[in-house]
mmCIF file of C-alpha atoms and ligand atoms in Angstrom:
data_model
loop_
_atom_site.group_PDB
_atom_site.id
_atom_site.type_symbol
_atom_site.label_atom_id
_atom_site.label_comp_id
_atom_site.label_asym_id
_atom_site.label_seq_id
_atom_site.Cartn_x
_atom_site.Cartn_y
_atom_site.Cartn_z
ATOM 1 C CA MET A 9 -22.679 90.052 -46.468
ATOM 2 C CA ILE A 10 -23.461 88.512 -43.130
ATOM 3 C CA VAL A 11 -21.450 90.449 -40.558
ATOM 4 C CA ILE A 12 -20.908 89.522 -36.908
ATOM 5 C CA ALA A 13 -19.634 92.483 -34.892
ATOM 6 C CA LYS A 14 -18.329 91.571 -31.443
ATOM 7 C CA ILE A 15 -17.410 94.269 -28.959
ATOM 8 C CA GLY A 16 -15.489 93.714 -25.730
ATOM 9 C CA THR A 17 -16.125 94.897 -22.195
ATOM 10 C CA SER A 18 -13.357 97.504 -22.175
ATOM 11 C CA SER A 19 -14.871 99.095 -25.275
ATOM 12 C CA VAL A 20 -18.497 99.304 -24.106
ATOM 13 C CA THR A 21 -18.036 100.283 -20.486
ATOM 14 C CA ALA A 22 -16.755 103.553 -19.048
ATOM 15 C CA ALA A 23 -13.994 103.810 -16.425
ATOM 16 C CA ASN A 24 -16.566 103.488 -13.616
ATOM 17 C CA GLY A 25 -17.959 100.315 -15.200
ATOM 18 C CA SER A 26 -21.282 101.709 -16.345
ATOM 19 C CA VAL A 27 -22.349 101.167 -19.948
ATOM 20 C CA ASP A 28 -20.674 103.708 -22.219
ATOM 21 C CA THR A 29 -23.603 105.220 -24.101
ATOM 22 C CA ALA A 30 -21.382 107.032 -26.586
ATOM 23 C CA ALA A 31 -19.432 103.883 -27.465
ATOM 24 C CA VAL A 32 -22.605 101.843 -27.974
ATOM 25 C CA GLY A 33 -24.055 104.755 -29.965
ATOM 26 C CA LYS A 34 -21.030 104.775 -32.291
ATOM 27 C CA LEU A 35 -21.273 101.027 -32.829
ATOM 28 C CA CYS A 36 -24.999 101.155 -33.499
ATOM 29 C CA SER A 37 -24.709 103.975 -35.991
ATOM 30 C CA GLU A 38 -22.113 101.894 -37.847
ATOM 31 C CA VAL A 39 -24.456 98.914 -37.703
ATOM 32 C CA ALA A 40 -27.165 101.087 -39.245
ATOM 33 C CA GLY A 41 -24.745 102.146 -41.981
ATOM 34 C CA LEU A 42 -24.030 98.524 -42.893
ATOM 35 C CA ARG A 43 -27.728 97.778 -42.914
ATOM 36 C CA ARG A 44 -28.364 100.649 -45.303
ATOM 37 C CA ASP A 45 -25.720 99.128 -47.581
ATOM 38 C CA GLY A 46 -27.705 95.907 -47.602
ATOM 39 C CA HIS A 47 -25.656 93.859 -45.141
ATOM 40 C CA THR A 48 -27.030 91.613 -42.413
ATOM 41 C CA VAL A 49 -25.589 92.410 -38.985
ATOM 42 C CA VAL A 50 -25.535 90.586 -35.665
ATOM 43 C CA VAL A 51 -23.932 92.217 -32.613
ATOM 44 C CA VAL A 52 -22.231 90.186 -29.896
ATOM 45 C CA THR A 53 -21.623 92.330 -26.854
ATOM 46 C CA SER A 54 -19.850 91.922 -23.536
ATOM 47 C CA GLY A 55 -20.202 94.251 -20.593
ATOM 48 C CA ALA A 56 -22.988 92.684 -18.513
ATOM 49 C CA VAL A 57 -20.772 91.638 -15.618
ATOM 50 C CA THR A 58 -18.923 94.939 -15.431
ATOM 51 C CA ALA A 59 -22.141 96.955 -15.684
ATOM 52 C CA GLY A 60 -23.665 94.807 -12.936
ATOM 53 C CA VAL A 61 -20.722 95.408 -10.627
ATOM 54 C CA ALA A 62 -20.901 99.146 -11.309
ATOM 55 C CA ALA A 63 -24.587 99.139 -10.438
ATOM 56 C CA ILE A 64 -24.184 97.392 -7.098
ATOM 57 C CA ALA A 65 -20.897 99.015 -6.089
ATOM 58 C CA PRO A 66 -22.489 102.023 -4.318
ATOM 59 C CA LEU A 67 -24.286 99.596 -1.983
ATOM 60 C CA GLY A 68 -21.026 97.827 -1.101
ATOM 61 C CA GLY A 69 -20.857 94.463 0.616
ATOM 62 C CA TYR A 70 -20.651 92.290 -2.490
ATOM 63 C CA ARG A 71 -17.956 89.756 -3.255
ATOM 64 C CA THR A 72 -16.097 89.272 -6.500
ATOM 65 C CA ASP A 73 -15.878 85.487 -6.715
ATOM 66 C CA PRO A 74 -16.882 84.087 -10.122
ATOM 67 C CA MET A 75 -20.328 82.956 -8.937
ATOM 68 C CA THR A 76 -21.162 86.440 -7.636
ATOM 69 C CA LEU A 77 -19.827 88.122 -10.764
ATOM 70 C CA GLN A 78 -21.987 85.875 -12.905
ATOM 71 C CA ALA A 79 -25.029 86.616 -10.742
ATOM 72 C CA LEU A 80 -24.340 90.340 -11.039
ATOM 73 C CA SER A 81 -24.644 90.080 -14.806
ATOM 74 C CA ALA A 82 -28.378 89.784 -14.117
ATOM 75 C CA ILE A 83 -28.266 93.441 -13.131
ATOM 76 C CA GLY A 84 -25.876 94.493 -15.877
ATOM 77 C CA GLN A 85 -27.432 92.699 -18.834
ATOM 78 C CA PRO A 86 -30.743 94.640 -18.851
ATOM 79 C CA ARG A 87 -28.806 97.892 -18.410
ATOM 80 C CA LEU A 88 -26.580 96.995 -21.317
ATOM 81 C CA MET A 89 -29.574 96.035 -23.411
ATOM 82 C CA ARG A 90 -31.418 99.239 -22.632
ATOM 83 C CA VAL A 91 -28.529 101.251 -24.077
ATOM 84 C CA TYR A 92 -28.480 99.108 -27.234
ATOM 85 C CA GLU A 93 -32.227 99.401 -27.578
ATOM 86 C CA ASP A 94 -32.083 103.194 -27.386
ATOM 87 C CA ALA A 95 -29.056 103.495 -29.651
ATOM 88 C CA LEU A 96 -30.570 101.272 -32.333
ATOM 89 C CA ALA A 97 -33.955 102.967 -31.998
ATOM 90 C CA ALA A 98 -32.224 106.281 -32.713
ATOM 91 C CA GLU A 99 -31.222 104.697 -36.050
ATOM 92 C CA GLY A 100 -34.751 103.439 -36.654
ATOM 93 C CA LEU A 101 -33.800 99.838 -35.807
ATOM 94 C CA LEU A 102 -35.170 97.258 -33.397
ATOM 95 C CA ALA A 103 -32.839 95.337 -31.074
ATOM 96 C CA GLY A 104 -33.541 91.736 -30.077
ATOM 97 C CA GLN A 105 -31.711 90.150 -27.157
ATOM 98 C CA VAL A 106 -30.384 86.614 -27.624
ATOM 99 C CA LEU A 107 -28.620 84.988 -24.661
ATOM 100 C CA LEU A 108 -26.759 81.795 -25.439
ATOM 101 C CA ALA A 109 -25.097 79.046 -23.433
ATOM 102 C CA PRO A 110 -22.586 76.432 -24.626
ATOM 103 C CA LEU A 111 -25.178 73.671 -24.623
ATOM 104 C CA ASP A 112 -27.088 75.580 -27.284
ATOM 105 C CA PHE A 113 -24.216 74.715 -29.598
ATOM 106 C CA ALA A 114 -23.346 71.278 -28.268
ATOM 107 C CA HIS A 115 -26.784 69.746 -28.826
ATOM 108 C CA ARG A 116 -27.541 69.529 -32.508
ATOM 109 C CA GLN A 117 -31.280 70.119 -31.981
ATOM 110 C CA ARG A 118 -30.720 73.262 -29.936
ATOM 111 C CA TYR A 119 -28.077 74.430 -32.364
ATOM 112 C CA LEU A 120 -30.521 74.183 -35.251
ATOM 113 C CA HIS A 121 -33.204 75.855 -33.180
ATOM 114 C CA ALA A 122 -30.875 78.749 -32.339
ATOM 115 C CA ARG A 123 -30.164 79.149 -36.045
ATOM 116 C CA ASP A 124 -33.882 79.293 -36.790
ATOM 117 C CA THR A 125 -34.323 81.952 -34.122
ATOM 118 C CA PHE A 126 -31.643 84.130 -35.686
ATOM 119 C CA THR A 127 -33.021 83.581 -39.157
ATOM 120 C CA ARG A 128 -36.494 84.625 -38.056
ATOM 121 C CA LEU A 129 -35.233 87.734 -36.264
ATOM 122 C CA LEU A 130 -33.178 88.749 -39.284
ATOM 123 C CA GLU A 131 -36.123 88.216 -41.616
ATOM 124 C CA LEU A 132 -38.071 90.584 -39.378
ATOM 125 C CA GLY A 133 -35.346 93.202 -39.755
ATOM 126 C CA VAL A 134 -34.306 92.992 -36.105
ATOM 127 C CA VAL A 135 -30.680 93.482 -35.038
ATOM 128 C CA PRO A 136 -29.878 90.515 -32.779
ATOM 129 C CA VAL A 137 -27.755 91.582 -29.794
ATOM 130 C CA VAL A 138 -26.089 88.517 -28.321
ATOM 131 C CA ASN A 139 -24.349 87.792 -25.044
ATOM 132 C CA GLU A 140 -23.620 84.688 -23.056
ATOM 133 C CA ASN A 141 -26.343 83.796 -20.584
ATOM 134 C CA ASP A 142 -23.858 84.595 -17.819
ATOM 135 C CA ALA A 143 -26.279 84.642 -14.892
ATOM 136 C CA ILE A 144 -27.222 80.998 -15.167
ATOM 137 C CA ALA A 145 -24.363 79.467 -17.164
ATOM 138 C CA ASP A 146 -22.623 76.764 -15.165
ATOM 139 C CA ASP A 147 -19.053 77.934 -14.573
ATOM 140 C CA GLU A 148 -17.734 74.496 -15.489
ATOM 141 C CA ILE A 149 -19.111 74.758 -18.973
ATOM 142 C CA ARG A 150 -19.244 78.464 -19.661
ATOM 143 C CA PHE A 151 -17.876 79.937 -22.834
ATOM 144 C CA GLY A 152 -16.251 82.399 -20.451
ATOM 145 C CA ASP A 153 -15.278 84.679 -23.254
ATOM 146 C CA ASN A 154 -17.422 86.283 -25.878
ATOM 147 C CA ASP A 155 -14.756 85.929 -28.567
ATOM 148 C CA ARG A 156 -15.454 82.229 -28.701
ATOM 149 C CA LEU A 157 -19.181 82.843 -28.516
ATOM 150 C CA ALA A 158 -18.942 85.265 -31.443
ATOM 151 C CA ALA A 159 -16.990 82.711 -33.489
ATOM 152 C CA LEU A 160 -19.662 80.098 -32.831
ATOM 153 C CA VAL A 161 -22.342 82.566 -33.908
ATOM 154 C CA ALA A 162 -20.312 83.293 -37.058
ATOM 155 C CA HIS A 163 -20.221 79.583 -37.731
ATOM 156 C CA LEU A 164 -23.903 79.109 -36.933
ATOM 157 C CA LEU A 165 -24.918 81.811 -39.406
ATOM 158 C CA ARG A 166 -22.225 81.081 -41.999
ATOM 159 C CA ALA A 167 -21.054 84.658 -41.628
ATOM 160 C CA ASP A 168 -18.859 86.218 -44.277
ATOM 161 C CA ILE A 169 -16.977 88.266 -41.747
ATOM 162 C CA LEU A 170 -16.421 88.371 -38.001
ATOM 163 C CA VAL A 171 -15.163 91.673 -36.608
ATOM 164 C CA LEU A 172 -13.693 91.533 -33.104
ATOM 165 C CA LEU A 173 -13.697 95.085 -31.776
ATOM 166 C CA THR A 174 -11.327 95.782 -28.948
ATOM 167 C CA ASP A 175 -9.172 98.449 -27.279
ATOM 168 C CA THR A 176 -6.065 97.894 -29.410
ATOM 169 C CA ALA A 177 -5.499 98.522 -33.109
ATOM 170 C CA GLY A 178 -5.409 94.769 -33.752
ATOM 171 C CA LEU A 179 -2.876 92.034 -33.169
ATOM 172 C CA LEU A 180 0.503 93.583 -32.448
ATOM 173 C CA SER A 181 3.900 92.019 -33.074
ATOM 174 C CA ALA A 182 4.759 92.296 -29.364
ATOM 175 C CA ASP A 183 3.172 93.379 -26.087
ATOM 176 C CA PRO A 184 3.104 97.193 -26.333
ATOM 177 C CA ARG A 185 3.364 97.472 -22.526
ATOM 178 C CA HIS A 186 6.832 95.935 -22.673
ATOM 179 C CA ASN A 187 7.987 96.719 -26.159
ATOM 180 C CA ALA A 188 7.780 100.163 -27.738
ATOM 181 C CA GLU A 189 8.588 98.695 -31.157
ATOM 182 C CA ALA A 190 5.332 96.710 -31.303
ATOM 183 C CA THR A 191 3.665 97.132 -34.677
ATOM 184 C CA LEU A 192 0.322 96.111 -36.115
ATOM 185 C CA ILE A 193 0.214 92.780 -37.944
ATOM 186 C CA GLU A 194 -1.987 93.686 -40.895
ATOM 187 C CA GLU A 195 -2.699 90.334 -42.445
ATOM 188 C CA VAL A 196 -2.529 86.729 -41.303
ATOM 189 C CA ALA A 197 -2.785 83.916 -43.833
ATOM 190 C CA GLU A 198 -2.414 81.130 -41.282
ATOM 191 C CA ILE A 199 -2.619 81.038 -37.504
ATOM 192 C CA ASP A 200 0.396 79.042 -36.347
ATOM 193 C CA HIS A 201 2.153 78.403 -33.046
ATOM 194 C CA GLU A 202 4.489 81.336 -33.545
ATOM 195 C CA LEU A 203 1.550 83.721 -33.816
ATOM 196 C CA GLU A 204 -0.055 82.162 -30.763
ATOM 197 C CA GLN A 205 3.135 82.955 -28.845
ATOM 198 C CA VAL A 206 2.895 86.584 -29.973
ATOM 199 C CA ALA A 207 -0.677 86.830 -28.694
ATOM 200 C CA GLY A 208 0.263 85.679 -25.183
ATOM 201 C CA GLY A 209 -2.241 85.679 -22.336
ATOM 202 C CA ALA A 210 -3.738 88.746 -20.546
ATOM 203 C CA ALA A 211 -7.351 89.728 -19.679
ATOM 204 C CA SER A 212 -8.934 90.495 -16.314
ATOM 205 C CA PRO A 213 -11.443 88.597 -14.122
ATOM 206 C CA MET A 214 -14.325 90.628 -15.554
ATOM 207 C CA SER A 215 -13.432 90.611 -19.207
ATOM 208 C CA ARG A 216 -12.168 87.184 -20.045
ATOM 209 C CA GLY A 217 -10.981 87.917 -23.561
ATOM 210 C CA GLY A 218 -7.421 89.038 -24.260
ATOM 211 C CA MET A 219 -5.503 88.454 -27.480
ATOM 212 C CA SER A 220 -5.064 84.708 -27.105
ATOM 213 C CA SER A 221 -8.807 84.195 -26.857
ATOM 214 C CA LYS A 222 -9.251 86.420 -29.926
ATOM 215 C CA LEU A 223 -6.787 84.307 -31.823
ATOM 216 C CA ALA A 224 -8.542 81.088 -30.805
ATOM 217 C CA ALA A 225 -11.835 82.615 -31.950
ATOM 218 C CA ALA A 226 -10.257 83.791 -35.190
ATOM 219 C CA LYS A 227 -8.989 80.291 -35.851
ATOM 220 C CA MET A 228 -12.440 78.848 -35.355
ATOM 221 C CA ALA A 229 -14.029 81.412 -37.647
ATOM 222 C CA VAL A 230 -11.503 81.117 -40.486
ATOM 223 C CA TRP A 231 -12.000 77.362 -40.422
ATOM 224 C CA SER A 232 -15.721 78.069 -40.830
ATOM 225 C CA GLY A 233 -14.904 80.080 -43.939
ATOM 226 C CA SER A 234 -15.320 83.570 -42.439
ATOM 227 C CA ARG A 235 -12.863 86.405 -42.781
ATOM 228 C CA VAL A 236 -11.895 87.805 -39.388
ATOM 229 C CA VAL A 237 -10.795 91.302 -38.488
ATOM 230 C CA ILE A 238 -9.477 92.336 -35.075
ATOM 231 C CA ALA A 239 -9.671 96.113 -34.866
ATOM 232 C CA SER A 240 -10.088 99.061 -32.567
ATOM 233 C CA ALA A 241 -13.657 99.825 -31.509
ATOM 234 C CA ARG A 242 -12.754 103.515 -31.508
ATOM 235 C CA ARG A 243 -11.615 103.674 -35.113
ATOM 236 C CA PRO A 244 -14.018 105.747 -37.227
ATOM 237 C CA ALA A 245 -15.976 103.648 -39.765
ATOM 238 C CA VAL A 246 -14.279 100.516 -38.492
ATOM 239 C CA LEU A 247 -17.104 98.165 -39.518
ATOM 240 C CA ALA A 248 -17.462 99.601 -43.010
ATOM 241 C CA ASP A 249 -13.693 99.435 -43.559
ATOM 242 C CA ALA A 250 -13.523 95.901 -42.209
ATOM 243 C CA VAL A 251 -16.308 94.793 -44.529
ATOM 244 C CA ALA A 252 -14.619 96.566 -47.461
ATOM 245 C CA GLY A 253 -11.406 94.693 -46.642
ATOM 246 C CA GLN A 254 -9.409 97.874 -46.338
ATOM 247 C CA GLN A 255 -5.768 97.228 -45.445
ATOM 248 C CA GLY A 256 -4.672 98.734 -42.148
ATOM 249 C CA VAL A 257 -8.143 98.603 -40.586
ATOM 250 C CA GLY A 258 -6.741 96.147 -38.052
ATOM 251 C CA THR A 259 -5.486 92.590 -38.322
ATOM 252 C CA ILE A 260 -7.188 90.725 -41.155
ATOM 253 C CA PHE A 261 -7.287 86.912 -41.078
ATOM 254 C CA LEU A 262 -8.023 85.333 -44.417
ATOM 255 C CA PRO A 263 -10.664 82.588 -44.474
ATOM 256 C CA GLN A 264 -9.437 79.032 -45.045
ATOM 257 C CA ARG A 265 -10.108 78.201 -48.637
ATOM 258 C CA ARG A 266 -11.313 74.739 -47.781
ATOM 259 C CA ALA A 267 -13.768 75.425 -44.961
ATOM 260 C CA LEU A 268 -14.739 72.424 -42.851
ATOM 261 C CA GLY A 269 -18.222 70.974 -43.211
ATOM 262 C CA ALA A 270 -20.810 71.789 -40.556
ATOM 263 C CA ARG A 271 -20.481 68.495 -38.709
ATOM 264 C CA LYS A 272 -16.686 68.580 -38.558
ATOM 265 C CA LEU A 273 -16.773 72.166 -37.340
ATOM 266 C CA TRP A 274 -19.230 71.200 -34.692
ATOM 267 C CA ILE A 275 -16.918 68.397 -33.554
ATOM 268 C CA ALA A 276 -13.870 70.640 -33.672
ATOM 269 C CA PHE A 277 -15.179 73.667 -31.880
ATOM 270 C CA ALA A 278 -18.583 73.236 -30.261
ATOM 271 C CA LEU A 279 -18.178 69.934 -28.449
ATOM 272 C CA ARG A 280 -16.310 69.926 -25.166
ATOM 273 C CA PRO A 281 -13.671 67.231 -24.938
ATOM 274 C CA ALA A 282 -14.312 64.655 -22.209
ATOM 275 C CA GLY A 283 -10.856 63.100 -22.434
ATOM 276 C CA ARG A 284 -7.580 62.794 -24.301
ATOM 277 C CA ILE A 285 -5.977 60.064 -26.308
ATOM 278 C CA VAL A 286 -2.214 59.999 -26.590
ATOM 279 C CA VAL A 287 -0.974 58.373 -29.798
ATOM 280 C CA ASP A 288 2.383 57.348 -31.233
ATOM 281 C CA ASP A 289 4.063 58.948 -34.246
ATOM 282 C CA GLY A 290 2.876 56.325 -36.705
ATOM 283 C CA ALA A 291 -0.754 56.842 -35.746
ATOM 284 C CA ARG A 292 -0.308 60.578 -35.864
ATOM 285 C CA ARG A 293 1.007 60.402 -39.404
ATOM 286 C CA ALA A 294 -1.741 58.009 -40.470
ATOM 287 C CA VAL A 295 -4.377 60.407 -39.157
ATOM 288 C CA VAL A 296 -2.815 63.674 -40.339
ATOM 289 C CA GLU A 297 -1.271 62.668 -43.657
ATOM 290 C CA ARG A 298 -3.463 59.828 -44.818
ATOM 291 C CA GLY A 299 -6.830 60.671 -43.241
ATOM 292 C CA LYS A 300 -7.046 57.303 -41.480
ATOM 293 C CA SER A 301 -9.139 56.306 -38.481
ATOM 294 C CA LEU A 302 -7.403 56.057 -35.121
ATOM 295 C CA LEU A 303 -6.943 52.408 -34.148
ATOM 296 C CA PRO A 304 -6.008 50.933 -30.753
ATOM 297 C CA ALA A 305 -2.591 49.847 -32.099
ATOM 298 C CA GLY A 306 -1.469 53.487 -32.303
ATOM 299 C CA VAL A 307 -2.754 54.515 -28.885
ATOM 300 C CA VAL A 308 -0.187 54.992 -26.145
ATOM 301 C CA ALA A 309 -2.407 56.201 -23.305
ATOM 302 C CA VAL A 310 -5.993 57.160 -22.547
ATOM 303 C CA GLU A 311 -6.863 60.029 -20.193
ATOM 304 C CA GLY A 312 -10.250 60.981 -18.739
ATOM 305 C CA ALA A 313 -13.448 59.022 -18.142
ATOM 306 C CA PHE A 314 -15.129 59.511 -21.515
ATOM 307 C CA GLU A 315 -17.877 57.294 -22.870
ATOM 308 C CA ALA A 316 -18.450 56.213 -26.442
ATOM 309 C CA ASP A 317 -19.838 59.204 -28.437
ATOM 310 C CA ASP A 318 -18.041 61.760 -26.264
ATOM 311 C CA ALA A 319 -15.606 64.203 -27.841
ATOM 312 C CA VAL A 320 -11.905 63.593 -27.236
ATOM 313 C CA GLU A 321 -8.705 65.434 -28.006
ATOM 314 C CA ILE A 322 -6.016 63.511 -29.805
ATOM 315 C CA VAL A 323 -2.492 64.430 -28.791
ATOM 316 C CA GLY A 324 0.955 63.305 -29.862
ATOM 317 C CA ALA A 325 3.899 62.331 -27.670
ATOM 318 C CA ASP A 326 4.447 66.060 -27.020
ATOM 319 C CA HIS A 327 0.932 66.247 -25.530
ATOM 320 C CA VAL A 328 -0.044 68.962 -27.990
ATOM 321 C CA MET A 329 -3.487 68.425 -29.514
ATOM 322 C CA PHE A 330 -3.418 67.873 -33.276
ATOM 323 C CA ALA A 331 -6.904 66.468 -33.834
ATOM 324 C CA LYS A 332 -10.287 66.174 -32.210
ATOM 325 C CA GLY A 333 -12.963 63.583 -32.684
ATOM 326 C CA ILE A 334 -15.846 61.606 -31.292
ATOM 327 C CA ALA A 335 -14.792 58.378 -29.593
ATOM 328 C CA ARG A 336 -16.386 55.136 -30.737
ATOM 329 C CA LEU A 337 -15.118 53.369 -27.608
ATOM 330 C CA GLY A 338 -15.398 54.474 -23.992
ATOM 331 C CA ALA A 339 -12.233 55.166 -21.996
ATOM 332 C CA ALA A 340 -12.403 51.823 -20.159
ATOM 333 C CA ARG A 341 -12.391 49.716 -23.317
ATOM 334 C CA ALA A 342 -9.925 51.988 -25.090
ATOM 335 C CA THR A 343 -7.533 51.567 -22.157
ATOM 336 C CA GLU A 344 -7.928 47.803 -22.231
ATOM 337 C CA TRP A 345 -7.110 47.809 -25.953
ATOM 338 C CA VAL A 346 -4.103 50.158 -25.866
ATOM 339 C CA GLY A 347 -1.488 48.969 -28.364
ATOM 340 C CA LEU A 348 -3.491 45.939 -29.552
ATOM 341 C CA HIS A 349 -3.725 45.090 -33.243
ATOM 342 C CA THR A 350 -7.044 44.580 -34.979
ATOM 343 C CA GLY A 351 -6.715 40.762 -34.998
ATOM 344 C CA GLU A 352 -6.412 40.799 -31.221
ATOM 345 C CA LEU A 353 -9.675 42.707 -30.637
ATOM 346 C CA SER A 354 -13.008 41.127 -29.798
ATOM 347 C CA ASP A 355 -15.806 41.654 -32.293
ATOM 348 C CA ASP A 356 -18.470 42.973 -29.935
ATOM 349 C CA LEU A 357 -17.412 46.632 -30.338
ATOM 350 C CA PRO A 358 -16.143 48.927 -33.100
ATOM 351 C CA HIS A 359 -12.415 48.571 -33.734
ATOM 352 C CA GLU A 360 -11.741 52.266 -34.248
ATOM 353 C CA VAL A 361 -11.072 54.396 -31.186
ATOM 354 C CA VAL A 362 -12.054 57.356 -33.378
ATOM 355 C CA HIS A 363 -13.444 56.767 -36.855
ATOM 356 C CA ARG A 364 -12.148 58.973 -39.668
ATOM 357 C CA ASP A 365 -15.684 60.307 -40.301
ATOM 358 C CA ASP A 366 -15.739 61.701 -36.760
ATOM 359 C CA LEU A 367 -12.215 63.076 -36.774
ATOM 360 C CA VAL A 368 -10.934 66.576 -37.515
ATOM 361 C CA VAL A 369 -7.262 67.407 -37.898
ATOM 362 C CA LEU A 370 -6.608 70.891 -36.544
HETATM 363 N N1 LIG B 138 -20.294 87.758 -21.088
HETATM 364 C C1 LIG B 138 -19.470 88.621 -20.286
HETATM 365 C C2 LIG B 138 -20.176 89.934 -20.005
HETATM 366 O O1 LIG B 138 -21.073 90.324 -20.706
HETATM 367 C C3 LIG B 138 -18.173 88.989 -20.959
HETATM 368 C C4 LIG B 138 -17.285 87.875 -21.365
HETATM 369 C C5 LIG B 138 -16.058 88.456 -22.059
HETATM 370 O O2 LIG B 138 -15.445 89.353 -21.530
HETATM 371 O O3 LIG B 138 -15.736 88.027 -23.148
HETATM 372 O O4 LIG B 138 -19.816 90.637 -19.093
#
């Protein structure tokens, strides 16, 4: 199996923020175990920002605005990597650092190149250790959380399983800080709004994750056809149990049986939306139930300054997104054509706001 193991900041750093050698050691020995069983493993790790802050803290005089925190990852990332290198070396394995930015997924060429890089490293027997390229990523377009990054890597490599390792046992039925009755949700067949409510918000300025970002990542990965497990990083043999599909290992999300094709997944999850199109109920039904293209007649409003070929979110009257696609018309023309029927449109441009081939219902 192809396994992506993602570990969060709180699980790889100690209370003082430095890299937790024992925690990384545990993870790497589990990685080695999977490798001995013939599995392919890629690690996605957080912790660079926190380790960077811990390193500079004794000197004092630093700020904690997002730009500074990102810059400090330049100190933390090599420290983090050194620990992985040593821990994997102790298992007779070589670590290879791969730092990714959102544009690596948004541009098809770079996306394919990144896949080739991983393939080559894996052929060479290297364990890729991935993080976001925090130090130089533009805050406007950062992933911001490694859960999403890990899901994109799972998609890129067509992983069989994505394991999100964290400091809780998995997804709980309520927030354990406020509700003592909170219990582990062992299996999720479909991620719906109700579950998203359960996951809530959370996370700190340094670790951006939290349960809601894990759920969003899980959704992305199950749509790519991967099984997802959210589990405790501290659990003994957590990776082996997750791979074996053992009940109770954490929260298991079953893969969607009908995984989306590569292009649709790329539209749905890798492209950043440049605007939103609000549609009426008829158009919504045509798109969702009958797989139709979105035409100007069904559009109620156009938001944002997108151009043709930009990604857009498609929302209903309730302003909740139900589909995503690539616009065939720019925002200016789409606005001009709001509510018009096909006979009323000029012939110089496509008549679909979003063509069905470029549209994904989510
Ligand atoms: N890339 C960030 C880091 O290594 C972590 C982002 C996250 O917490 O998900 O510090």
